[in-house]
Tab-separated table of C-alpha atoms in Angstrom:
chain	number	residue	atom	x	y	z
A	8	UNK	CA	22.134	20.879	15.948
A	9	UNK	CA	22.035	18.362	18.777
A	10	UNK	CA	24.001	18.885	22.098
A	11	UNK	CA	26.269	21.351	20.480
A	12	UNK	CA	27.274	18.792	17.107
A	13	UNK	CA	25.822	18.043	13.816
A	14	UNK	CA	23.464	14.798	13.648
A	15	UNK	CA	21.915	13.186	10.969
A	16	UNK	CA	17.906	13.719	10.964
A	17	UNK	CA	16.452	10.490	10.463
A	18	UNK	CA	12.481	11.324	9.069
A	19	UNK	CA	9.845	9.527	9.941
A	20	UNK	CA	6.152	9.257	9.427
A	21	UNK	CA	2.867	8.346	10.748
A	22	UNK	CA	-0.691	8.575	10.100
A	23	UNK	CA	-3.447	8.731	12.184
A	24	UNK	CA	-6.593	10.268	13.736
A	25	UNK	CA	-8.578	10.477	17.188
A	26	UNK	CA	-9.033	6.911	17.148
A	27	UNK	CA	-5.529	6.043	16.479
A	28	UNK	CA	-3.586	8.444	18.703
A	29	UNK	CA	-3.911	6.708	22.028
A	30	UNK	CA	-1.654	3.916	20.334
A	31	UNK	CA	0.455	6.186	18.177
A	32	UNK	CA	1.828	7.227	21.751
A	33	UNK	CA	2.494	3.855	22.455
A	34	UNK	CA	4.339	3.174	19.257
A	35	UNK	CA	6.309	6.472	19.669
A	36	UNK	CA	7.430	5.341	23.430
A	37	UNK	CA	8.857	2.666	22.132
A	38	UNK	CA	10.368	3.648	19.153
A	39	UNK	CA	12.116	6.532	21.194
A	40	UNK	CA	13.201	3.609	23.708
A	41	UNK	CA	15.091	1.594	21.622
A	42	UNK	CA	16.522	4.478	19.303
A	43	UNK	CA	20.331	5.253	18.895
A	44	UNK	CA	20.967	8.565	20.750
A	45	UNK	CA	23.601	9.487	18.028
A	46	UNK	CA	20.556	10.583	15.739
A	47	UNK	CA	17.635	13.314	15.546
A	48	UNK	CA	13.913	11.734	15.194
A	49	UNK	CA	12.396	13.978	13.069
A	50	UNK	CA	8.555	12.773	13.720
A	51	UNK	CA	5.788	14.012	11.262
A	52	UNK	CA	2.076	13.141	12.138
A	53	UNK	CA	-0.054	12.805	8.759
A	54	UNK	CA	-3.972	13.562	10.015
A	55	UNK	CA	-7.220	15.067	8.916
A	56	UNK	CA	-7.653	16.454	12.527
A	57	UNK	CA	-6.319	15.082	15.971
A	58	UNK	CA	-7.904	16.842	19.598
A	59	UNK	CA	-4.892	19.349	21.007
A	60	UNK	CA	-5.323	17.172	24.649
A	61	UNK	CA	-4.484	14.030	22.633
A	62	UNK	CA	-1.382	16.074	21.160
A	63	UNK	CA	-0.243	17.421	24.339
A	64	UNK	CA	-0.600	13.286	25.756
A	65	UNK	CA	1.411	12.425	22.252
A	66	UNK	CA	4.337	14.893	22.960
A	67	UNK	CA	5.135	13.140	26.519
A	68	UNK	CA	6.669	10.734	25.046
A	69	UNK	CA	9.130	12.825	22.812
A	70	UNK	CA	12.898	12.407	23.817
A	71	UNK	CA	15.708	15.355	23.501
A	72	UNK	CA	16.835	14.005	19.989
A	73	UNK	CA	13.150	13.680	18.873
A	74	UNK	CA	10.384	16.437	17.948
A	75	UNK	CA	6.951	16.147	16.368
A	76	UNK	CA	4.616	17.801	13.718
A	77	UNK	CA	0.866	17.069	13.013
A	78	UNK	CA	0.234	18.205	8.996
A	79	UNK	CA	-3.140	18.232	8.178
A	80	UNK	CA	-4.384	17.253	4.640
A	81	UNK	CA	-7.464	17.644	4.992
A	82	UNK	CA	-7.938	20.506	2.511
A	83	UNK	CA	-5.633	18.401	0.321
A	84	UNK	CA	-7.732	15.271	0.094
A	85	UNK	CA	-11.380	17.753	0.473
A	86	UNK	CA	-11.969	17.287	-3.390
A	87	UNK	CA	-11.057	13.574	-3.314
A	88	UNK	CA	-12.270	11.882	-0.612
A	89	UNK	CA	-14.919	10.196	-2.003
A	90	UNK	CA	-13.066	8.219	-4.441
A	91	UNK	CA	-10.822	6.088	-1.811
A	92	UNK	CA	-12.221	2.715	-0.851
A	93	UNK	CA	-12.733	2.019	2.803
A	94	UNK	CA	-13.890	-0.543	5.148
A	95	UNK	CA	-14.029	-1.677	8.192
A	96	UNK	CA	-11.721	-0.028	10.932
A	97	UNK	CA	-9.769	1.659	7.873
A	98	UNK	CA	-9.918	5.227	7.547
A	99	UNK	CA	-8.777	8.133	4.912
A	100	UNK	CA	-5.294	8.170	6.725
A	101	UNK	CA	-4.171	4.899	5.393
A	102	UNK	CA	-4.037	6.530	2.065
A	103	UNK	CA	-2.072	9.094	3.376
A	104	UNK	CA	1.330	7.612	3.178
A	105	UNK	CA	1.126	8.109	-0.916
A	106	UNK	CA	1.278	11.891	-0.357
A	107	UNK	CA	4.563	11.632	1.265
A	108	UNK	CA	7.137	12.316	-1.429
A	109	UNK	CA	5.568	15.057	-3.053
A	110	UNK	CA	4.718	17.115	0.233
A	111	UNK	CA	8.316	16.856	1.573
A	112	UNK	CA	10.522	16.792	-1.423
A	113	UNK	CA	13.346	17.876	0.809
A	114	UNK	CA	13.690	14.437	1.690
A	115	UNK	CA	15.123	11.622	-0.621
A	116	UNK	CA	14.104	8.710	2.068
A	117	UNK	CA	11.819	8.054	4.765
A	118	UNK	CA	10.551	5.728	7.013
A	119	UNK	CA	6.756	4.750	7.676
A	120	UNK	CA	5.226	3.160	10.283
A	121	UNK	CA	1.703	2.455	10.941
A	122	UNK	CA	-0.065	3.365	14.611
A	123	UNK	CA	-0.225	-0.420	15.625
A	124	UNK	CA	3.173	-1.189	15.885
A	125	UNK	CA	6.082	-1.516	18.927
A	126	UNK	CA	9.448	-1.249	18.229
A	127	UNK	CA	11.660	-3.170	19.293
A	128	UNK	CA	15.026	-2.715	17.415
A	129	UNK	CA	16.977	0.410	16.525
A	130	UNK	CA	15.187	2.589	13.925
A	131	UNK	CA	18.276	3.830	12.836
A	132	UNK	CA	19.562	0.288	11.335
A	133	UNK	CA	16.173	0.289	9.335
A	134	UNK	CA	16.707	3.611	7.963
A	135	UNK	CA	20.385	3.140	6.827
A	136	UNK	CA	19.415	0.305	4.663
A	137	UNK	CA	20.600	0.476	1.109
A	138	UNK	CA	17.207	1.066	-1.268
A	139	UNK	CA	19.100	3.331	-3.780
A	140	UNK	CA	17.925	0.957	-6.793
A	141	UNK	CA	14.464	-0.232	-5.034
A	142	UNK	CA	11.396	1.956	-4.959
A	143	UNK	CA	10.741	0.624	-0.867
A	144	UNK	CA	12.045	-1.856	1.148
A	145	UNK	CA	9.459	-4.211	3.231
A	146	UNK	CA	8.703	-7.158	5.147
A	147	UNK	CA	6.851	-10.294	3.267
A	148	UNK	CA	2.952	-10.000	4.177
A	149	UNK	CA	2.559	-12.904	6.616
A	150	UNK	CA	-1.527	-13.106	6.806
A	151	UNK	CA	-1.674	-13.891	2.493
A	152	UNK	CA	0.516	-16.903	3.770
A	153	UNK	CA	-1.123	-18.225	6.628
A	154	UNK	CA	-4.662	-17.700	5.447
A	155	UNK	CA	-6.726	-19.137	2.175
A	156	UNK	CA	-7.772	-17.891	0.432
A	157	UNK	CA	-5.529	-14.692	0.872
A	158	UNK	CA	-2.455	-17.114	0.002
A	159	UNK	CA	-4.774	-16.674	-4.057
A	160	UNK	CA	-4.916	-12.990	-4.101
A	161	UNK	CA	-1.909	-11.196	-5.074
A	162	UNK	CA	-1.035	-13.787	-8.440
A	163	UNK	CA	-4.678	-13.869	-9.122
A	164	UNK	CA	-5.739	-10.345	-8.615
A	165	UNK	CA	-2.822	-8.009	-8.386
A	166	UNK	CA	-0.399	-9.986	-10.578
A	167	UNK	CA	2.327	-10.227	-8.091
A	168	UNK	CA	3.644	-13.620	-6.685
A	169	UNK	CA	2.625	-14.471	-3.380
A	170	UNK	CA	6.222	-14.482	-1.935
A	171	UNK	CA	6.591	-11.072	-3.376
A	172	UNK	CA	3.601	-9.567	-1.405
A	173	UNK	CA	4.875	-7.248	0.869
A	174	UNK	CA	3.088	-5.710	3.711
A	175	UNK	CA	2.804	-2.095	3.940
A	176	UNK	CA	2.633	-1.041	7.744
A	177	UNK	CA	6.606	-0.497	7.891
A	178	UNK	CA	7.583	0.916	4.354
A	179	UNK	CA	11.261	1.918	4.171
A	180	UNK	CA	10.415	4.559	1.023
A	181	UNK	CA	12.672	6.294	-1.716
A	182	UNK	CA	10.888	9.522	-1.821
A	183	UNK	CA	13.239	10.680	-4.720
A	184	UNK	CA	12.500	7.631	-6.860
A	185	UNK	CA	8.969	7.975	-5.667
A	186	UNK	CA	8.934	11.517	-7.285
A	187	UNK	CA	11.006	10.174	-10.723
A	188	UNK	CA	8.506	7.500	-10.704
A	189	UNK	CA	5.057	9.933	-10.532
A	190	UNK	CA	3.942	7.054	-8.613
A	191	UNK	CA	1.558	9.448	-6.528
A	192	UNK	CA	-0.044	10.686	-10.068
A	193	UNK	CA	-0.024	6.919	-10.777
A	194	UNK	CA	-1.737	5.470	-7.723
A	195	UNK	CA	-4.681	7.799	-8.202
A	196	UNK	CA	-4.706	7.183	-12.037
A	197	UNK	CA	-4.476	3.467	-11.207
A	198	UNK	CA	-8.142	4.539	-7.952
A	199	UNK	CA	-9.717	5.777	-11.015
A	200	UNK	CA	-9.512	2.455	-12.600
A	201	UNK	CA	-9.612	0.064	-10.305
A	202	UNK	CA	-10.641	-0.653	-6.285
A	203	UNK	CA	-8.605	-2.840	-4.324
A	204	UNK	CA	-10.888	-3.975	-1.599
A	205	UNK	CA	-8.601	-6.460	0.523
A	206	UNK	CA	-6.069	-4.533	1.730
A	207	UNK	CA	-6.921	-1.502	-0.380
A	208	UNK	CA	-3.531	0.929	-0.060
A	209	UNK	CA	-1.297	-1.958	0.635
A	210	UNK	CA	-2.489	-3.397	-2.853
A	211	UNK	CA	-1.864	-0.410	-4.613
A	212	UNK	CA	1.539	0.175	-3.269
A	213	UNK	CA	2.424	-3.894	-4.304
A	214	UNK	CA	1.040	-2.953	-7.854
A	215	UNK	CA	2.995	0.272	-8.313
A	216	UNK	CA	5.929	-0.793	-6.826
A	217	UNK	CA	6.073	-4.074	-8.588
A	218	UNK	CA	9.744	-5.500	-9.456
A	219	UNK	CA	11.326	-2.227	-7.530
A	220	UNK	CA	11.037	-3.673	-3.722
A	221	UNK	CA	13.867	-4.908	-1.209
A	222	UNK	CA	13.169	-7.311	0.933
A	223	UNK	CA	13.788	-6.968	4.377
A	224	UNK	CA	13.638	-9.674	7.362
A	225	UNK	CA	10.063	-10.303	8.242
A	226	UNK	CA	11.542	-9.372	12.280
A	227	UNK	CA	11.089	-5.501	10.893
A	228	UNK	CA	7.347	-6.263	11.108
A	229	UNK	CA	6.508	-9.172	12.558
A	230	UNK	CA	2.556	-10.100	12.662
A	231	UNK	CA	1.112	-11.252	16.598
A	232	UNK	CA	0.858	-15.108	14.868
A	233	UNK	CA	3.257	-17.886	14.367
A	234	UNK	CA	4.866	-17.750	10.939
A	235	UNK	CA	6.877	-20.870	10.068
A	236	UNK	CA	10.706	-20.597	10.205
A	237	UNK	CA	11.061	-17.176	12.098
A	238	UNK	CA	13.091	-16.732	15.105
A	239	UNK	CA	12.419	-14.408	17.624
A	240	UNK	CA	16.049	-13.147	17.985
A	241	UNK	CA	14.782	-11.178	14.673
A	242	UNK	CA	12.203	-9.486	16.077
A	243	UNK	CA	12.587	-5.792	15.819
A	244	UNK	CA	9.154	-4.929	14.689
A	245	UNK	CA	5.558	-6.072	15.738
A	246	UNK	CA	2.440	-5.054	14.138
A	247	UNK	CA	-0.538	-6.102	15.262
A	248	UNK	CA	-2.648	-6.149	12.428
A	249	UNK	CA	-6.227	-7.249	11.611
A	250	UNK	CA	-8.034	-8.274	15.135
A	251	UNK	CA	-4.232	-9.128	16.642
A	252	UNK	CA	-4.634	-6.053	19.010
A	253	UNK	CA	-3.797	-6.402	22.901
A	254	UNK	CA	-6.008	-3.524	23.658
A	255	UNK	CA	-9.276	-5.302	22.107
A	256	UNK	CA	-8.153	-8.934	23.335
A	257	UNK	CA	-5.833	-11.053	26.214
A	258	UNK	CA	-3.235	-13.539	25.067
A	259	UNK	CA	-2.388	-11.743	22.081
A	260	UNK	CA	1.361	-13.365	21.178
A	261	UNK	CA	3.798	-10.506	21.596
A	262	UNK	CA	1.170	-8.521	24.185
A	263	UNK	CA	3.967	-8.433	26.437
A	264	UNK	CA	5.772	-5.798	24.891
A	265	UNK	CA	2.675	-3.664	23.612
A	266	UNK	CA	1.758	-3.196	27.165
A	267	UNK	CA	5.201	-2.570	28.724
A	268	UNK	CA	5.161	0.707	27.024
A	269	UNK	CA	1.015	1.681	27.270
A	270	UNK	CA	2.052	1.754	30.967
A	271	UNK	CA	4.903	4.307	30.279
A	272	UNK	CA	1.659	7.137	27.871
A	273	UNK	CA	-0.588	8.911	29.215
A	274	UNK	CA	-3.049	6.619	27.526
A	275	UNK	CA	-2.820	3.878	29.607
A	276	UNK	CA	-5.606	3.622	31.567
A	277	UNK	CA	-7.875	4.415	28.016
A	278	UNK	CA	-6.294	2.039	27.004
A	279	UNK	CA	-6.262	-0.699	29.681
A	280	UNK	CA	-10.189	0.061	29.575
A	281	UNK	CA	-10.752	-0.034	25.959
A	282	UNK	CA	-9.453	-4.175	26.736
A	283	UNK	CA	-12.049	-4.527	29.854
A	284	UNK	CA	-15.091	-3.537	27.589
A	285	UNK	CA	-14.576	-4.662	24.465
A	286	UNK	CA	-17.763	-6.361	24.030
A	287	UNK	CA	-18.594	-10.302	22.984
A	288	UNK	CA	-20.649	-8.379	20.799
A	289	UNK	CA	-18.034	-6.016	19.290
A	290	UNK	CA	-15.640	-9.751	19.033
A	291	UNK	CA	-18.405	-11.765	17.020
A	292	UNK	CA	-18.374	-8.700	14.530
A	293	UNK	CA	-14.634	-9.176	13.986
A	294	UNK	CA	-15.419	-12.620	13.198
A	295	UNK	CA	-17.764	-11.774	10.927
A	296	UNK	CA	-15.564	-9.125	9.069
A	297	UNK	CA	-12.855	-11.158	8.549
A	298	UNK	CA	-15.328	-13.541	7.115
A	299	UNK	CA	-16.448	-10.933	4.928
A	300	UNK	CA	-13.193	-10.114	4.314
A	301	UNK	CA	-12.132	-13.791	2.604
A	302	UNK	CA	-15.523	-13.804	0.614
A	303	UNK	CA	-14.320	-10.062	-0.809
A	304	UNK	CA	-11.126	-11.530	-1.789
A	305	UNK	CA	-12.905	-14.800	-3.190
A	306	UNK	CA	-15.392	-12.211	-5.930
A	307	UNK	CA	-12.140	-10.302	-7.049
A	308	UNK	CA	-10.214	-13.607	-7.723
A	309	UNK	CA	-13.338	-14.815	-9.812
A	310	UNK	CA	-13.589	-11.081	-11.346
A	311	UNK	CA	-13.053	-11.596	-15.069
A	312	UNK	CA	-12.702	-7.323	-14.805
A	313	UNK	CA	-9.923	-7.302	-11.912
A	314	UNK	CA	-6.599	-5.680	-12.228
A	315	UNK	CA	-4.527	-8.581	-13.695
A	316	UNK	CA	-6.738	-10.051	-16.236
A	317	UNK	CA	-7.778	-6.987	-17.450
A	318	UNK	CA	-4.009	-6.066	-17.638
A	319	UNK	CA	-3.703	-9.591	-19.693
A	320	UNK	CA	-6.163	-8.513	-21.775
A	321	UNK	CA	-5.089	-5.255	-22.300
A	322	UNK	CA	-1.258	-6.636	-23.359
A	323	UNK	CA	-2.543	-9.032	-25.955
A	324	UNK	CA	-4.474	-6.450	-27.941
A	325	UNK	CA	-1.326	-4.473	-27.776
A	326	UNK	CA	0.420	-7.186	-28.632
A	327	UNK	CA	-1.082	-8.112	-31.564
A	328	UNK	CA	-1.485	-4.378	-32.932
A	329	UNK	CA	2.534	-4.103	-32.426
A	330	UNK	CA	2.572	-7.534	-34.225
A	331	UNK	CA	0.536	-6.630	-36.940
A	332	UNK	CA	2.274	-3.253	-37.433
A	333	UNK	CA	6.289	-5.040	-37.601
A	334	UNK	CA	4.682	-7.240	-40.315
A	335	UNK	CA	2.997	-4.471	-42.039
A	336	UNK	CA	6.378	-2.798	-42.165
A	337	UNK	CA	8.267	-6.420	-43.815
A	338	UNK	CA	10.121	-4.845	-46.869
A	339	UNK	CA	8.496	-7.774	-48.553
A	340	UNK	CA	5.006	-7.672	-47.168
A	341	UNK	CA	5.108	-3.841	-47.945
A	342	UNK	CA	5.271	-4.527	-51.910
A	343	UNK	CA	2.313	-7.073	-51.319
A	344	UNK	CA	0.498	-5.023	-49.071
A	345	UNK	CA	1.404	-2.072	-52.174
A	346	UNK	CA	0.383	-4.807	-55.185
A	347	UNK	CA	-2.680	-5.947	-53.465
A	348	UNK	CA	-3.959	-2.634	-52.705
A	349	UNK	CA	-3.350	-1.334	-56.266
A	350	UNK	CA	-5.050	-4.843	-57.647
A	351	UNK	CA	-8.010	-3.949	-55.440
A	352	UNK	CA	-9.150	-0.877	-56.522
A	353	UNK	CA	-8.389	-2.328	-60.245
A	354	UNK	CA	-10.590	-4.881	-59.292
A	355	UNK	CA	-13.523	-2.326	-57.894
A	356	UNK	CA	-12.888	-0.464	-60.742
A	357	UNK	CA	-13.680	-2.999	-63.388
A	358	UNK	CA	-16.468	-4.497	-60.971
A	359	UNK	CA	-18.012	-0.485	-60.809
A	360	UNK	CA	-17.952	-0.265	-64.979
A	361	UNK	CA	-19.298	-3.861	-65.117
A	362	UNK	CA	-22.296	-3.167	-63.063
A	363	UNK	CA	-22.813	0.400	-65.034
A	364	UNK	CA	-23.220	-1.551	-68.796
A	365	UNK	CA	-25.386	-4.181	-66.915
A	366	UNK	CA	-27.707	-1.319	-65.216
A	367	UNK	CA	-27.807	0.433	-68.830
A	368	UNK	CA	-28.581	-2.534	-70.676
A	369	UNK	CA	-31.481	-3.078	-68.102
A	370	UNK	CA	-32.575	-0.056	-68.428
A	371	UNK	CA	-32.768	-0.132	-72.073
């Protein structure tokens, strides 16, 4: 109940840690900001452990139709840990957003967001989009586009088109199909198998979800570079992804509106700081990851063991063995398979008692 009447809860999720909550706050303000008030924010905070003074600077920011809740799962991912792939500035919460359905089956659809993220549009409009046939609805991912040899990667290693690469920091998600579709079970069936290095749970989600995805306006999550075509009177989301972030460097497009609402947290003068000292040092090793980053992408490409050509591979023996089995079951090329088995063992038969007489009249 909201001011005395019956609202819908609109659910939505984040994921972060220690290192991530000064701009979850920011993302938060600004969701809240531009949020209808004729719904309930129903915030839930996915996290292996955030500090109770970074909560308490968090729950500022909270609005009378909003509320929060940190979930640890922490003892949930104790056992498995060591089998996610990480890099760089990634950290066990980005696999986090795969646990989703099956911890909160009381929801059939949910919204996530990542932590690096302002919001610019109503939340609301995203959430009320139609996925009932689609397993999530997302944005096209921008950086595969703009970058080589990214633009390679998803038709040459995941076996998805490159226009059909989505990016997975704003994932409109049907939890219920999510749950008819085991695709949890699947996704760490599909770990066991196989690591996706490049974007790591992004990949995963673009493999699993394959064929079931709506595609929304690339304004509900707009990357901090030019794209060709767009028009900012779409903009309702920006993400500042990769080493796009306003705290680490100035003259980041869109830093406008990132900072707007740091000055409205608690955070802001972390975060205002963490901007003044990020190091030439600290920059040069961006430079060099990202470097890293396209030579990663290059070895899977040339992997003759990656996901889609061993999935090739796999399909063609299949394939075959179905092939072989509808011919084997031919009416007609039962009766041969029938008259040359039956000839055969005549045939081994009269070969057997041949070489008997031979080995007897050696013998004698």
């Amino acid at each position: 109940m909201f001011f005395n009447k019956q609202v819908q809860q609109i659910p939505i999720f984040f994921a972060s840690d220690n290192n991530y909550a000064p701009y979850l706050a920011v993302t938060l303000k600004s969701l809240l900001a531009n949020a209808s008030p004729d719904y309930f924010y129903k915030i839930h905070v996915l996290t292996s452990h955030i500090d109770s003074d970074y909560k308490d600077k968090i729950n500022k920011v909270l609005t009378p139709n909003s509320s929060i809740e940190y979930i640890s799962l922490a003892n949930q991912v104790a056992e498995i840990k060591d089998k996610f792939c990480l890099r760089d500035y990634y950290s066990l919460e980005t696999y986090y957003r795969f646990f989703i359905a099956d911890l909160f089956p009381e929801y059939d659809k949910v919204i996530y967001l990542d932590c690096d993220l302002i919001i610019l549009g109503d939340i609301s409009d995203l959430y009320y989009t139609n996925i009932s046939n689609y397993l999530v609805a997302a944005a096209h991912e921008q950086t595969f586009s703009q970058f080589p040899p990214f633009d390679r990667y998803p038709e040459e290693v995941l076996g998805v088109k490159l226009k059909n690469a989505f990016n997975a920091g704003m994932l409109l998600i049907n939890a219920k199909m999510f749950r008819a579709y085991n695709i949890q079970q699947r996704f760490f069936n599909l770990m066991e198998r196989f690591k996706f290095r490049v974007t790591q749970d992004e990949d995963y989600l673009n493999v699993l979800c394959k064929d079931k995805v709506r595609y929304l306006n690339i304004g509900w999550n707009k990357m901090a570079f030019d794209f060709p075509g767009f028009d900012n009177v779409d903009l309702q989301i920006i993400h500042y992804n990769l080493a796009y972030k306003p705290w680490h460097y100035e003259n980041i497009m869109y830093e406008e509106y990132f900072w707007q609402y740091a000055y409205q947290t608690d955070f802001y003068d972390f975060i205002l700081n963490q901007l003044k000292t990020y190091s030439d040092e600290q920059k040069a090793k961006d430079e060099r990851e990202f470097e890293r980053l396209k030579n990663i992408a290059i070895e899977d490409i040339n992997d003759p063991y990656n996901y889609k050509k061993t999935m090739e591979r796999e399909n063609q023996r299949h394939y075959i063995r179905r092939g072989l089995s509808s011919i084997g079951h031919m009416p007609g090329i039962k009766s041969l398979c029938r008259f040359l088995t039956s000839q055969g063992y005549k045939i081994l038969y009269e070969y057997t008692k041949r070489r008997e007489r031979q080995n007897k009249t050696f013998s004698s």
